[in-house]
Coordinates of C-alpha atoms and ligand atoms in Angstrom, one line a residue:
Chain Z
M131 CA 4.7 -5.3 -7.7
K132 CA 1.9 -7.5 -6.3
A133 CA 2.3 -10.9 -4.6
N134 CA -0.6 -13.3 -4.0
A135 CA -0.2 -16.7 -2.5
R136 CA -2.5 -19.7 -3.3
H137 CA -2.2 -23.0 -1.5
H138 CA -2.5 -26.3 -3.3
G139 CA -2.2 -28.9 -0.6
K140 CA 1.4 -28.9 0.5
V141 CA 2.5 -26.5 -2.3
T142 CA 2.1 -22.7 -2.3
V143 CA 2.1 -20.8 -5.6
V144 CA 2.9 -17.1 -5.3
D145 CA 1.6 -15.1 -8.3
L146 CA 3.9 -12.1 -8.8
S147 CA 3.0 -9.2 -11.1
G148 CA 4.6 -5.9 -12.0
K149 CA 8.3 -5.4 -11.8
I150 CA 10.8 -6.6 -9.2
T151 CA 13.1 -3.7 -8.7
I152 CA 15.0 -1.8 -6.0
G153 CA 13.0 -0.3 -3.1
E154 CA 9.7 -1.9 -3.7
G155 CA 9.4 -5.1 -5.6
D156 CA 12.5 -6.6 -4.0
I157 CA 11.1 -5.9 -0.5
K158 CA 7.7 -7.3 -1.3
L159 CA 9.3 -10.4 -2.7
R160 CA 11.3 -10.8 0.4
D161 CA 8.3 -10.3 2.7
A162 CA 6.1 -12.7 0.8
V163 CA 8.7 -15.5 0.8
N164 CA 9.7 -14.8 4.5
A165 CA 6.0 -15.0 5.5
L166 CA 5.6 -18.4 3.9
L167 CA 8.9 -19.7 5.4
D168 CA 7.8 -18.5 8.8
E169 CA 4.5 -20.4 8.4
G170 CA 6.6 -23.5 7.8
R171 CA 5.7 -23.8 4.1
K172 CA 8.3 -26.0 2.5
N173 CA 7.3 -26.1 -1.2
I174 CA 7.0 -22.7 -2.9
I175 CA 6.5 -21.9 -6.6
L176 CA 7.1 -18.3 -7.7
N177 CA 4.9 -17.6 -10.7
L178 CA 6.8 -15.0 -12.7
S179 CA 4.5 -14.8 -15.7
G180 CA 3.2 -11.4 -14.7
V181 CA 6.7 -9.9 -14.0
S182 CA 7.8 -7.6 -16.8
Y183 CA 11.4 -7.1 -15.7
M184 CA 13.8 -7.2 -12.7
D185 CA 16.9 -5.2 -11.9
S186 CA 20.0 -6.3 -10.1
A187 CA 18.3 -5.8 -6.7
G188 CA 15.4 -7.9 -7.8
I189 CA 17.6 -10.7 -9.1
G190 CA 19.7 -10.4 -5.9
E191 CA 16.6 -10.8 -3.8
L192 CA 15.6 -13.9 -5.8
V193 CA 18.9 -15.5 -5.0
A194 CA 18.6 -14.4 -1.3
C195 CA 15.1 -16.0 -1.1
Y196 CA 16.5 -19.2 -2.6
K197 CA 19.2 -19.4 0.1
R198 CA 16.8 -18.6 2.9
A199 CA 14.4 -21.2 1.7
A200 CA 17.3 -23.8 1.6
E201 CA 18.4 -22.9 5.1
K202 CA 14.9 -23.7 6.3
G203 CA 14.7 -26.9 4.4
A204 CA 12.3 -25.5 1.9
T205 CA 12.5 -25.4 -1.9
L206 CA 11.8 -22.5 -4.2
K207 CA 10.9 -23.2 -7.8
L208 CA 10.1 -20.8 -10.7
L209 CA 7.1 -20.8 -13.1
N210 CA 6.8 -19.1 -16.4
P211 CA 9.4 -16.3 -16.5
S212 CA 8.5 -13.8 -19.2
G213 CA 10.9 -12.9 -22.0
K214 CA 13.0 -10.3 -20.3
V215 CA 13.1 -12.2 -16.9
Q216 CA 14.0 -15.4 -18.7
D217 CA 16.9 -13.5 -20.5
L218 CA 18.2 -12.3 -17.1
L219 CA 18.0 -15.8 -15.6
I220 CA 20.0 -17.2 -18.5
L221 CA 22.5 -14.3 -18.5
T222 CA 23.2 -14.7 -14.8
R223 CA 23.2 -18.5 -15.0
L224 CA 20.5 -18.6 -12.4
Q225 CA 18.5 -21.0 -14.6
E226 CA 21.1 -23.5 -13.6
I227 CA 20.3 -23.0 -9.9
F228 CA 16.5 -22.9 -10.0
D229 CA 14.1 -25.5 -11.2
I230 CA 12.0 -23.6 -13.9
F231 CA 8.7 -24.8 -15.2
R232 CA 6.4 -23.8 -18.1
D233 CA 3.4 -25.6 -16.8
E234 CA 1.8 -25.1 -13.4
R235 CA 0.5 -28.6 -13.1
E236 CA 4.0 -30.0 -13.8
A237 CA 5.5 -27.6 -11.3
L238 CA 2.9 -28.7 -8.6
A239 CA 3.6 -32.3 -9.3
S240 CA 7.3 -31.9 -9.1
F241 CA 7.4 -31.7 -5.3
Chain E
M217 CA 19.9 17.3 -34.8
G218 CA 21.0 16.1 -31.4
R219 CA 19.0 16.7 -28.3
R220 CA 20.3 17.0 -24.7
V221 CA 18.4 16.5 -21.5
K222 CA 19.9 16.9 -18.1
L223 CA 18.6 15.9 -14.7
K224 CA 20.0 16.7 -11.3
L225 CA 18.5 14.8 -8.4
G226 CA 19.2 14.2 -4.7
S227 CA 20.4 10.7 -3.8
R228 CA 17.1 8.9 -3.2
I229 CA 16.3 5.4 -4.4
A230 CA 12.7 6.7 -4.9
Y231 CA 14.0 8.6 -8.0
V232 CA 15.4 5.6 -9.7
D233 CA 12.1 4.7 -11.4
L234 CA 11.7 8.2 -12.7
V235 CA 15.1 8.2 -14.3
H236 CA 14.5 4.8 -15.8
E237 CA 11.3 6.1 -17.3
V238 CA 12.9 9.2 -18.8
A239 CA 15.7 7.1 -20.3
E240 CA 13.3 4.7 -21.8
D241 CA 11.1 7.5 -23.3
L242 CA 14.0 9.4 -24.7
A243 CA 15.4 6.2 -26.3
R244 CA 12.0 5.5 -27.9
D245 CA 12.0 9.1 -29.2
A246 CA 15.4 8.4 -30.6
H247 CA 13.9 5.5 -32.6
F248 CA 15.1 2.6 -30.6
S249 CA 12.9 -0.5 -30.5
K250 CA 10.8 -1.1 -27.4
S251 CA 13.2 -3.8 -26.3
D252 CA 16.3 -1.7 -26.9
A253 CA 14.7 1.2 -25.1
L254 CA 14.0 -1.1 -22.1
N255 CA 17.6 -2.2 -22.2
I256 CA 18.8 1.4 -22.1
G257 CA 16.4 2.1 -19.2
L258 CA 17.7 -0.9 -17.3
A259 CA 21.4 0.1 -17.8
V260 CA 20.7 3.7 -16.7
R261 CA 18.8 2.3 -13.7
E262 CA 21.8 0.3 -12.6
A263 CA 24.2 3.2 -13.0
V264 CA 21.9 5.5 -11.0
I265 CA 21.5 3.0 -8.2
N266 CA 25.2 2.6 -8.0
A267 CA 25.7 6.4 -8.0
I268 CA 23.2 6.8 -5.1
K269 CA 24.2 3.7 -3.1
H270 CA 28.0 3.4 -3.6
G271 CA 29.0 6.8 -4.9
N272 CA 27.0 9.1 -2.7
A273 CA 26.6 6.5 0.1
M274 CA 22.8 7.3 0.3
D275 CA 23.5 10.9 1.4
E276 CA 20.4 12.7 0.1
T277 CA 22.2 16.0 0.1
K278 CA 24.6 14.7 -2.5
S279 CA 23.4 14.9 -6.1
V280 CA 23.4 12.6 -9.0
E281 CA 23.5 14.2 -12.5
I282 CA 22.2 12.3 -15.5
E283 CA 22.8 13.7 -18.9
F284 CA 21.1 12.2 -22.0
E285 CA 22.6 13.0 -25.4
E286 CA 21.3 11.8 -28.7
N287 CA 22.6 12.2 -32.2
E288 CA 22.0 10.4 -35.5
K289 CA 24.4 7.6 -34.6
S290 CA 23.9 6.9 -30.9
F291 CA 22.3 7.5 -27.6
R292 CA 24.7 8.4 -24.8
V293 CA 24.0 8.8 -21.1
R294 CA 26.3 10.1 -18.5
V295 CA 25.7 9.4 -14.8
R296 CA 27.7 11.4 -12.3
D297 CA 28.0 11.1 -8.6
Q298 CA 30.0 12.9 -5.9
G299 CA 31.6 9.8 -4.4
P300 CA 35.2 8.6 -3.9
G301 CA 35.3 6.4 -7.0
F302 CA 36.3 2.7 -7.2
D303 CA 38.5 0.3 -9.1
W304 CA 36.3 -0.6 -12.0
E305 CA 38.9 -3.0 -13.5
Q306 CA 38.5 -5.2 -10.5
T307 CA 34.8 -6.1 -10.6
A308 CA 34.0 -9.8 -10.3
D309 CA 32.1 -11.9 -12.9
P310 CA 28.8 -12.7 -11.4
R311 CA 28.5 -15.9 -13.5
E312 CA 31.5 -17.5 -11.9
E313 CA 30.7 -20.5 -9.7
R314 CA 31.8 -18.7 -6.5
N315 CA 29.7 -15.6 -7.3
M316 CA 26.5 -17.2 -8.6
F317 CA 24.9 -17.4 -5.1
R318 CA 25.8 -13.8 -4.1
S319 CA 22.8 -11.5 -3.7
S320 CA 24.7 -8.6 -5.3
G321 CA 27.4 -7.8 -7.8
R322 CA 25.4 -7.9 -11.0
G323 CA 24.7 -4.2 -11.8
I324 CA 27.8 -3.4 -13.9
F325 CA 27.5 -6.7 -15.6
F326 CA 23.9 -5.9 -16.6
M327 CA 25.0 -2.4 -17.9
K328 CA 27.6 -4.1 -20.1
H329 CA 25.1 -6.5 -21.4
F330 CA 22.4 -3.9 -22.1
V331 CA 24.4 -1.2 -24.0
D332 CA 27.3 -1.3 -26.5
R333 CA 29.7 0.7 -24.4
V334 CA 30.3 1.3 -20.7
A335 CA 33.1 3.5 -19.6
F336 CA 34.1 5.0 -16.2
L337 CA 35.8 8.3 -15.6
R338 CA 37.2 9.6 -12.4
R339 CA 36.5 13.3 -12.1
R340 CA 39.4 14.6 -10.0
G341 CA 38.0 15.2 -6.5
R342 CA 34.5 15.4 -8.0
G343 CA 33.3 11.9 -8.1
T344 CA 32.7 9.2 -10.8
E345 CA 31.1 9.4 -14.2
V346 CA 29.7 6.4 -15.9
I347 CA 29.1 6.7 -19.7
L348 CA 26.6 4.4 -21.3
E349 CA 26.3 4.3 -25.1
K350 CA 24.0 2.5 -27.4
R351 CA 24.3 2.7 -31.2
L352 CA 21.3 3.2 -33.4
Q353 CA 21.1 0.6 -36.0
P354 CA 21.7 2.2 -39.5
A355 CA 18.4 3.6 -40.7
G356 CA 16.7 0.4 -41.8
R357 CA 13.0 -0.2 -42.4
Q358 CA 12.4 -0.5 -38.7
G359 CA 13.9 2.9 -37.8
R360 CA 12.0 4.8 -40.6
G361 CA 8.7 3.1 -39.7
G362 CA 9.1 4.2 -36.1
A363 CA 9.8 7.7 -37.2
M364 CA 6.8 7.9 -39.5
K365 CA 4.5 6.6 -36.8
R366 CA 5.7 9.2 -34.4
R367 CA 5.2 12.0 -36.9
K368 CA 1.6 11.0 -37.5
G369 CA 0.8 10.6 -33.8
Ligands
ATP169 N1 29.5 4.9 -8.7 C1 30.2 4.1 -7.9 N2 31.0 4.7 -6.9 C2 31.7 3.9 -6.1 N3 31.7 2.5 -6.2 C3 31.0 1.9 -7.1 C4 30.2 2.7 -8.0 N4 29.6 1.8 -8.9 C5 30.0 0.6 -8.5 N5 30.8 0.6 -7.4 C6 31.5 -0.5 -6.8 O1 31.5 -1.6 -7.7 C7 30.8 -2.7 -7.1 C8 30.1 -3.5 -8.1 O2 28.9 -2.8 -8.6 P1 27.7 -3.6 -9.2 O3 26.6 -2.7 -9.5 O4 28.2 -4.5 -10.2 O5 27.3 -4.5 -8.0 P2 26.5 -4.1 -6.6 O6 26.0 -2.7 -6.7 O7 27.5 -4.4 -5.5 O8 25.3 -5.1 -6.5 P3 24.0 -5.1 -7.4 O9 24.2 -4.0 -8.5 O10 23.9 -6.5 -8.0 O11 22.9 -4.8 -6.5 C9 30.0 -2.1 -6.0 O12 29.8 -3.1 -4.9 C10 30.8 -1.0 -5.5 O13 31.8 -1.4 -4.6
MG170 MG1 24.8 -2.1 -8.4

């Protein structure tokens, strides 16, 4: 899994690619989000378009990131989950918790 | 006819990807679609993670056995650990309001979603066995096409 952060004014987009699974992807996701929260970033978009799948550890870390962001007064939103990831978000009802966007400009403008 | 593959591994999270990959490949060989094979791989992944984490409590000297069994009707995977077992009737539904924000508790739920049957067995004094089973759809066009492609390649 790879995570690259891009800053657009007050919003940060993190492009994630690969798979978010136990022992690697979940840790990289946690580290990437924690680094942004520590820098004081408040508006974060996780771009999931390049993520092929996640397992329970990856999904669990996504929820953990959401909670940590909220504790720091920050907001985490999701962009473009691929087919499998979208299925998992629906299955777990996490699509009811997260704001999910199809279009990056719309996501950026939503903060 | 049927084919059987057996793996025996130490309890290391680093082996999870390997088992997932083997499961997905064998499912493809057994003529499951790409998406069904990924679902089988994901279910096996969850069972193996649980065997390592909860069953064998991350003790690398304890082993996890994975047995893949294929016949004309289904693909069956058994995952065995050396742990104390647990009460599998009591697992919480991760979709319930009070569980949605938890960062764990979704593995067994995923298994049940990804395959047709999930069963647990307690092996007297020898750990837990999880059985995952997915049925092959009756030989339709899709299945035969897949078989032909493989024969040529
Ligand atoms: N092989 C096993 N041996 C012992 N206990 C198990 C085993 N598999 C599951 N359990 C128990 O069942 C619970 C639920 O398992 P499940 O995979 O659904 O969630 P989890 O492993 O806790 O979290 P997640 O899979 O979302 O990371 C576990 O927390 C554990 O207590
Ligand atoms: Mg689990």
